[in-house]
Amino acid sequence: MSMSKIMLALDEPRPLEEYQGLVAETCGLAKGYKVGLPLLLSIGPRGAEKLRRECGKAVWVADLKLADIEYTMKLTVSLLGSAFDAVIAHAFIGADNALQELTAVLEDRGMLLALVYSMSHPGAAEVYDKCLDYVDRVVEKVRPWGLVAPATRPLIVERAKRKYPWAVVLSPGIGAQGAEPGTGACAGAEYEIVGRAVTAAPNPLEALREIIKKRNRRLSICWRYAEFRRTWWP
Amino acid sequence: MSMSKIMLALDEPRPLEEYQGLVAETCGLAKGYKVGLPLLLSIGPRGAEKLRRECGKAVWVADLKLADIEYTMKLTVSLLGSAFDAVIAHAFIGADNALQELTAVLEDRGMLLALVYSMSHPGAAEVYDKCLDYVDRVVEKVRPWGLVAPATRPLIVERAKRKYPWAVVLSPGIGAQGAEPGTGACAGAEYEIVGRAVTAAPNPLEALREIIKKRNRRLSICWRYAEFRRTWWP
């Protein structure tokens, strides 16, 4: 049951010290941290490096949702220093003169790429989900380390995992956005991303423990069900 | 011929003073400035406010290419202060729980929204251009102030202008990305966006003047042609 991990999303701009405390406290229980654009804009890459020092063993992801041309994305990435293990970009922008070049630059800097496969909010159904066949071609060309697929629509997580078993799937949408802990993991995600449900809780550590408990309960059920299915419809 | 304006793209992280000089020098010739994510990450929103003071009469656009959920985009926008008149976001993320809410927040803060309709690099043909019909529905729902459409593929600028005559079209791709000055304007764009061709030139002011000259030459030809077409195929 240790296969699925929790990644904490840190988005809201707050004093660095507050997040340093939160990271130190949750380090170990959370196996990864995802720093969003608003927080990065306010603490800067140097601040992110300081944050990282509070939990070096976790995976650190810069959630910039990059969606620009090659030239601009390269400039952005060059500012990140040594704060992150991976960077999130949108698959939607295509490989040519964009994600292909970004992959190369990240490789040079010892970072990995995670591509948004679809998003967690209702609006994602308006364009993203309808264009998944085209997005698939981009994913096949770029072959990123990770894929971001929404726990709010677990069928998309399943699709990502079925098509790209080699990719690490990060699944946002747990908690404030409505998905129950474990939904992403049951659909095959390696990381479930939780944000406000922990960071905005009066007692974040307690909230995180509660989420992990719920996740484990759901996982034990869905795994038993998968086992049952395997046994009876082999 | 004053209908089409030049907007300077400032992307590369450099000392603030350097850009302050560039803006003061080009103010008036350039009718707008677009600040990219890499520069904003390095000078911060406070730095952008200082830049703006060098040319208050121009239109200032934050080119963040926002493509996230409502919650995160709101947080990002709340950091911008009074540096910008407009913010660029991606149309492909959809209206529901995303661009609709972003529009409202921007309105509260006295800012305008410009949506990316398609992008200027070759990779945009892989997904973006193929999904334009869905993107159209988002544009119709959100009715943004501006649309970003690539001068490198003028047919897309024409399409944007034909479908949304009320929108201000910003057209990137002039110069380093290969489109000739005037291509976007001839297709109907209100602003042509030029970046490296000016900012990386040994003499930026001279380079900008040269681009405006070239733009005017091309515009006078395409307008005469349009006149001719109107007269003979009424």
Coordinates of C-alpha atoms in Angstrom, one line a residue, chain B residues 57-187:
Chain B
K57 CA 0.8 55.9 -21.9
A58 CA 1.6 52.5 -23.4
V59 CA -0.5 49.3 -22.9
W60 CA 1.2 47.0 -20.4
V61 CA 0.4 43.3 -20.7
A62 CA 1.5 40.5 -18.3
D63 CA 2.3 37.6 -20.6
L64 CA 1.9 34.8 -18.1
K65 CA 0.2 32.4 -20.5
L66 CA -2.0 31.4 -17.5
A67 CA -3.3 27.9 -17.9
D68 CA -4.3 26.7 -14.4
I69 CA -7.4 26.2 -12.3
E70 CA -9.4 29.2 -11.1
Y71 CA -7.9 29.2 -7.6
T72 CA -4.3 29.3 -8.7
M73 CA -4.8 31.9 -11.4
K74 CA -6.6 34.2 -8.9
L75 CA -3.7 33.9 -6.5
T76 CA -1.3 34.8 -9.3
V77 CA -3.2 37.8 -10.5
S78 CA -3.6 39.1 -6.9
L79 CA 0.2 39.5 -6.9
L80 CA 0.4 41.7 -10.0
G81 CA -0.3 45.0 -8.2
S82 CA -0.9 48.0 -10.6
A83 CA 1.8 47.1 -13.1
F84 CA -0.5 45.8 -15.9
D85 CA -3.5 46.7 -18.0
A86 CA -4.1 43.2 -19.3
V87 CA -3.1 39.6 -18.6
I88 CA -2.7 36.8 -21.1
A89 CA -4.2 33.3 -20.4
H90 CA -4.8 30.3 -22.6
A91 CA -8.2 29.7 -24.1
F92 CA -7.7 25.9 -24.1
I93 CA -8.3 25.6 -20.4
G94 CA -12.0 26.3 -20.8
A95 CA -14.4 28.8 -19.2
D96 CA -16.0 26.8 -16.4
N97 CA -14.2 27.2 -13.1
A98 CA -11.3 28.8 -15.0
L99 CA -11.5 31.7 -17.5
Q100 CA -15.0 32.8 -16.4
E101 CA -13.8 33.3 -12.8
L102 CA -10.5 34.8 -14.0
T103 CA -12.4 37.4 -16.0
A104 CA -14.4 38.5 -13.0
V105 CA -11.3 38.8 -10.8
L106 CA -9.5 40.8 -13.4
E107 CA -12.5 43.1 -13.8
D108 CA -12.5 43.7 -10.0
R109 CA -8.9 44.8 -10.3
G110 CA -9.4 46.9 -13.4
M111 CA -7.5 44.6 -15.7
L112 CA -8.4 43.1 -19.0
L113 CA -8.1 39.5 -20.3
A114 CA -6.4 38.5 -23.5
L115 CA -6.8 34.9 -24.6
V116 CA -4.3 32.9 -26.6
Y117 CA -6.2 31.8 -29.7
S118 CA -3.3 29.9 -31.2
M119 CA 0.5 30.1 -30.8
S120 CA 3.3 31.2 -33.1
H121 CA 5.6 28.1 -33.1
P122 CA 5.3 25.0 -35.3
G123 CA 4.1 22.8 -32.5
A124 CA 0.9 24.8 -32.3
A125 CA -0.3 22.9 -35.4
E126 CA -0.1 19.6 -33.4
V127 CA -3.0 20.3 -31.0
Y128 CA -4.0 23.9 -30.8
D129 CA -4.9 24.5 -34.5
K130 CA -6.7 21.2 -34.7
C131 CA -9.0 22.2 -31.8
L132 CA -9.8 25.7 -32.9
D133 CA -13.5 24.9 -33.1
Y134 CA -13.6 24.1 -29.4
V135 CA -11.4 27.1 -28.6
D136 CA -14.0 29.2 -30.5
R137 CA -16.7 28.1 -28.1
V138 CA -14.6 29.2 -25.2
V139 CA -13.9 32.6 -26.8
E140 CA -17.6 33.1 -27.4
K141 CA -18.4 32.3 -23.8
V142 CA -15.6 34.4 -22.2
R143 CA -15.7 37.3 -24.7
P144 CA -12.2 38.6 -23.7
W145 CA -10.8 42.0 -24.5
G146 CA -8.0 40.6 -26.6
L147 CA -6.9 37.6 -28.6
V148 CA -3.4 36.4 -29.3
A149 CA -3.0 35.0 -32.8
P150 CA 0.3 34.2 -34.6
A151 CA 1.7 36.4 -37.3
T152 CA 3.6 33.3 -38.4
R153 CA 0.2 31.8 -39.6
P154 CA -1.7 34.9 -40.8
L155 CA -4.8 32.8 -41.7
I156 CA -5.4 32.3 -38.0
V157 CA -5.2 36.0 -37.4
E158 CA -7.7 36.5 -40.2
R159 CA -10.0 33.9 -38.7
A160 CA -9.8 35.5 -35.3
K161 CA -10.6 39.0 -36.7
R162 CA -13.4 37.7 -38.9
K163 CA -15.1 35.9 -36.1
Y164 CA -14.4 38.4 -33.3
P165 CA -14.3 41.9 -34.9
W166 CA -14.8 43.3 -31.4
A167 CA -11.5 41.7 -30.0
V168 CA -8.2 43.5 -30.0
V169 CA -5.8 41.1 -31.8
L170 CA -2.2 40.8 -30.5
S171 CA 0.1 39.1 -33.0
P172 CA 3.4 37.6 -32.0
G173 CA 6.0 36.0 -34.2
I174 CA 7.5 39.0 -35.9
G175 CA 11.2 39.0 -36.3
A176 CA 13.1 36.2 -34.6
Q177 CA 10.3 33.7 -35.1
G178 CA 10.2 34.4 -38.9
A179 CA 7.2 36.5 -39.7
E180 CA 7.9 39.7 -41.6
P181 CA 6.8 43.0 -40.0
G182 CA 3.3 43.8 -41.3
T183 CA 2.2 40.2 -41.8
G184 CA 0.0 40.3 -38.6
A185 CA -1.2 43.8 -39.3
C186 CA -2.2 43.0 -42.9
A187 CA -4.2 40.1 -41.6

